[in-house]
Amino acid sequence: MSGDLVRDPVVAGEFYELRKEKLLEQIRWAFLHPIGPGKEAIFSNSITKNNFGYIAPHAGYIYSGPVAAHTYYNISLEKKPDTFIIIGPNHTGLGAQVSLAPWKQWRTPLGLINVDIELRDYLITKSKVLVPDYNAHLYEHSIEVQLPFLQYIFQKDFQILPIVLMRQTPKVVEKIAEELLDATEHLGRDFTIIASSDMSHYEPYDVAKRKDLKAFEMIKKRDINLFYNYLETENVSMCGPGGVMILMTISKMKNGREPEILKYATSGDLTGDKDAVVGYLSAKFPI
């Protein structure tokens, strides 16, 4: 299967290991790393779900994998949702401003993943902002790097809805949040959102940490205009604020509890080079 049916990986062998066994070892390493949760994620088959969304970083696994592992360890403890809605930024500048991936399946070295076709098609029909677009997703890594972690936990037994945003403003975010809630409620979908984002880019360690932790204080308030203005005025080079603002908006609309940090670290904590680091955050949005 290929072409318009399956989206093949584009950063396997670059952001994460290309070979299946090596990739499984790399994910296991991330879970057991001192910056990671220190435990492997194993599908718990839980019947309870306490969070409707998470933030997870999307850099190369050798840099952000242990931080991302905190999100996926927590996901592994909860009831598996009907659909994982994964929202990332558009790094490439290709394609539509706000887009759904049209493929029916996504492939990684760990196998094929099904897209929630019914939810995708409902949104394509009803949405005022989301459009199907291959180009926006074709070379974008922010969705792809999340998938092997989900496969490690659930193997093939899950489905996704991939969305990437080039336009990440409060006005657009609010509309997407409303449309996602309408669609999931109409179709009776239990969902978990994964907002794929790295934090400050190429700042000195102390500067990145100060800016990023202050940004999380804004996230906790769930005021997207306050948060967006902070990023703009303080020049915080966070690449995926749109997905995070969607989570903030849905949390507020559903009267969720205050978001909580699972782990914050930087590339410098992994490599020892703290002159110019990238910040990584895992966080949860409780029901």
GROMACS .gro file of N, CA and C in nm, residues 152-211:
model
  180
  152TYR      N    1   0.461   0.141   2.075
  152TYR     CA    2   0.532   0.066   2.180
  152TYR      C    3   0.433   0.020   2.287
  153ILE      N    4   0.335   0.106   2.317
  153ILE     CA    5   0.238   0.075   2.422
  153ILE      C    6   0.122  -0.009   2.369
  154PHE      N    7   0.063   0.033   2.258
  154PHE     CA    8  -0.063  -0.026   2.211
  154PHE      C    9  -0.047  -0.115   2.089
  155GLN      N   10   0.074  -0.123   2.034
  155GLN     CA   11   0.100  -0.196   1.910
  155GLN      C   12   0.010  -0.142   1.799
  156LYS      N   13  -0.083  -0.222   1.746
  156LYS     CA   14  -0.169  -0.174   1.636
  156LYS      C   15  -0.308  -0.131   1.684
  157ASP      N   16  -0.334  -0.149   1.811
  157ASP     CA   17  -0.471  -0.135   1.861
  157ASP      C   18  -0.505   0.008   1.903
  158PHE      N   19  -0.491   0.102   1.810
  158PHE     CA   20  -0.530   0.241   1.835
  158PHE      C   21  -0.543   0.311   1.701
  159GLN      N   22  -0.607   0.429   1.702
  159GLN     CA   23  -0.619   0.508   1.581
  159GLN      C   24  -0.589   0.655   1.612
  160ILE      N   25  -0.556   0.730   1.506
  160ILE     CA   26  -0.510   0.868   1.523
  160ILE      C   27  -0.587   0.963   1.432
  161LEU      N   28  -0.580   1.091   1.467
  161LEU     CA   29  -0.624   1.199   1.379
  161LEU      C   30  -0.511   1.301   1.378
  162PRO      N   31  -0.433   1.310   1.269
  162PRO     CA   32  -0.319   1.402   1.264
  162PRO      C   33  -0.357   1.540   1.209
  163ILE      N   34  -0.319   1.645   1.282
  163ILE     CA   35  -0.345   1.783   1.243
  163ILE      C   36  -0.215   1.862   1.256
  164VAL      N   37  -0.183   1.944   1.155
  164VAL     CA   38  -0.069   2.036   1.170
  164VAL      C   39  -0.115   2.179   1.143
  165LEU      N   40  -0.054   2.270   1.218
  165LEU     CA   41  -0.092   2.411   1.214
  165LEU      C   42   0.026   2.498   1.173
  166MET      N   43   0.008   2.576   1.066
  166MET     CA   44   0.102   2.682   1.034
  166MET      C   45   0.055   2.812   1.101
  167ARG      N   46  -0.074   2.834   1.099
  167ARG     CA   47  -0.132   2.951   1.166
  167ARG      C   48  -0.170   2.909   1.308
  168GLN      N   49  -0.108   2.973   1.406
  168GLN     CA   50  -0.127   2.933   1.546
  168GLN      C   51  -0.167   3.055   1.630
  169THR      N   52  -0.278   3.115   1.597
  169THR     CA   53  -0.326   3.233   1.667
  169THR      C   54  -0.443   3.195   1.756
  170PRO      N   55  -0.472   3.276   1.859
  170PRO     CA   56  -0.585   3.245   1.946
  170PRO      C   57  -0.717   3.229   1.872
  171LYS      N   58  -0.743   3.313   1.773
  171LYS     CA   59  -0.869   3.306   1.699
  171LYS      C   60  -0.884   3.171   1.628
  172VAL      N   61  -0.778   3.127   1.560
  172VAL     CA   62  -0.782   2.999   1.489
  172VAL      C   63  -0.794   2.883   1.588
  173VAL      N   64  -0.718   2.891   1.695
  173VAL     CA   65  -0.718   2.787   1.797
  173VAL      C   66  -0.856   2.766   1.857
  174GLU      N   67  -0.923   2.874   1.891
  174GLU     CA   68  -1.056   2.863   1.950
  174GLU      C   69  -1.153   2.795   1.856
  175LYS      N   70  -1.144   2.827   1.728
  175LYS     CA   71  -1.234   2.765   1.630
  175LYS      C   72  -1.207   2.615   1.618
  176ILE      N   73  -1.080   2.577   1.613
  176ILE     CA   74  -1.046   2.435   1.604
  176ILE      C   75  -1.094   2.360   1.727
  177ALA      N   76  -1.073   2.417   1.844
  177ALA     CA   77  -1.117   2.352   1.968
  177ALA      C   78  -1.267   2.329   1.966
  178GLU      N   79  -1.343   2.429   1.924
  178GLU     CA   80  -1.489   2.415   1.915
  178GLU      C   81  -1.528   2.305   1.818
  179GLU      N   82  -1.461   2.301   1.703
  179GLU     CA   83  -1.495   2.202   1.601
  179GLU      C   84  -1.456   2.061   1.646
  180LEU      N   85  -1.344   2.047   1.715
  180LEU     CA   86  -1.304   1.915   1.765
  180LEU      C   87  -1.404   1.864   1.869
  181LEU      N   88  -1.446   1.952   1.958
  181LEU     CA   89  -1.545   1.910   2.058
  181LEU      C   90  -1.677   1.874   1.993
  182ASP      N   91  -1.720   1.953   1.896
  182ASP     CA   92  -1.845   1.923   1.826
  182ASP      C   93  -1.837   1.788   1.756
  183ALA      N   94  -1.726   1.763   1.687
  183ALA     CA   95  -1.712   1.639   1.610
  183ALA      C   96  -1.704   1.517   1.701
  184THR      N   97  -1.624   1.527   1.806
  184THR     CA   98  -1.609   1.411   1.895
  184THR      C   99  -1.738   1.383   1.972
  185GLU      N  100  -1.811   1.487   2.009
  185GLU     CA  101  -1.938   1.466   2.078
  185GLU      C  102  -2.043   1.409   1.982
  186HIS      N  103  -2.045   1.459   1.859
  186HIS     CA  104  -2.142   1.410   1.759
  186HIS      C  105  -2.119   1.261   1.730
  187LEU      N  106  -1.993   1.220   1.722
  187LEU     CA  107  -1.960   1.082   1.688
  187LEU      C  108  -1.941   0.993   1.811
  188GLY      N  109  -1.952   1.053   1.929
  188GLY     CA  110  -1.936   0.975   2.052
  188GLY      C  111  -1.795   0.925   2.074
  189ARG      N  112  -1.698   1.004   2.034
  189ARG     CA  113  -1.558   0.965   2.047
  189ARG      C  114  -1.499   1.005   2.182
  190ASP      N  115  -1.440   0.908   2.250
  190ASP     CA  116  -1.352   0.939   2.362
  190ASP      C  117  -1.215   0.967   2.302
  191PHE      N  118  -1.155   1.082   2.334
  191PHE     CA  119  -1.031   1.122   2.269
  191PHE      C  120  -0.925   1.161   2.371
  192THR      N  121  -0.802   1.151   2.328
  192THR     CA  122  -0.688   1.209   2.399
  192THR      C  123  -0.612   1.294   2.300
  193ILE      N  124  -0.585   1.419   2.336
  193ILE     CA  125  -0.507   1.508   2.250
  193ILE      C  126  -0.360   1.504   2.291
  194ILE      N  127  -0.273   1.493   2.194
  194ILE     CA  128  -0.129   1.507   2.217
  194ILE      C  129  -0.084   1.632   2.143
  195ALA      N  130  -0.048   1.735   2.219
  195ALA     CA  131   0.005   1.858   2.161
  195ALA      C  132   0.156   1.843   2.147
  196SER      N  133   0.202   1.836   2.023
  196SER     CA  134   0.342   1.811   1.994
  196SER      C  135   0.417   1.944   1.984
  197SER      N  136   0.505   1.970   2.079
  197SER     CA  137   0.575   2.099   2.080
  197SER      C  138   0.707   2.090   2.156
  198ASP      N  139   0.809   2.154   2.102
  198ASP     CA  140   0.929   2.184   2.179
  198ASP      C  141   0.916   2.325   2.234
  199MET      N  142   0.999   2.358   2.332
  199MET     CA  143   0.989   2.488   2.397
  199MET      C  144   1.095   2.582   2.338
  200SER      N  145   1.167   2.656   2.420
  200SER     CA  146   1.266   2.753   2.370
  200SER      C  147   1.373   2.684   2.286
  201HIS      N  148   1.416   2.752   2.181
  201HIS     CA  149   1.516   2.699   2.089
  201HIS      C  150   1.645   2.781   2.095
  202TYR      N  151   1.756   2.711   2.121
  202TYR     CA  152   1.892   2.766   2.107
  202TYR      C  153   1.915   2.890   2.194
  203GLU      N  154   1.868   2.879   2.317
  203GLU     CA  155   1.894   2.980   2.419
  203GLU      C  156   1.995   2.924   2.518
  204PRO      N  157   2.068   3.010   2.591
  204PRO     CA  158   2.148   2.959   2.703
  204PRO      C  159   2.058   2.886   2.802
  205TYR      N  160   2.113   2.787   2.869
  205TYR     CA  161   2.034   2.698   2.955
  205TYR      C  162   1.946   2.775   3.053
  206ASP      N  163   2.005   2.868   3.128
  206ASP     CA  164   1.930   2.940   3.230
  206ASP      C  165   1.817   3.025   3.171
  207VAL      N  166   1.843   3.084   3.054
  207VAL     CA  167   1.743   3.167   2.987
  207VAL      C  168   1.627   3.080   2.939
  208ALA      N  169   1.659   2.968   2.877
  208ALA     CA  170   1.555   2.878   2.827
  208ALA      C  171   1.468   2.826   2.940
  209LYS      N  172   1.531   2.784   3.047
  209LYS     CA  173   1.456   2.729   3.160
  209LYS      C  174   1.364   2.834   3.221
  210ARG      N  175   1.416   2.956   3.238
  210ARG     CA  176   1.334   3.064   3.296
  210ARG      C  177   1.213   3.094   3.207
  211LYS      N  178   1.238   3.111   3.077
  211LYS     CA  179   1.129   3.142   2.984
  211LYS      C  180   1.026   3.029   2.978
   0.00000   0.00000   0.00000
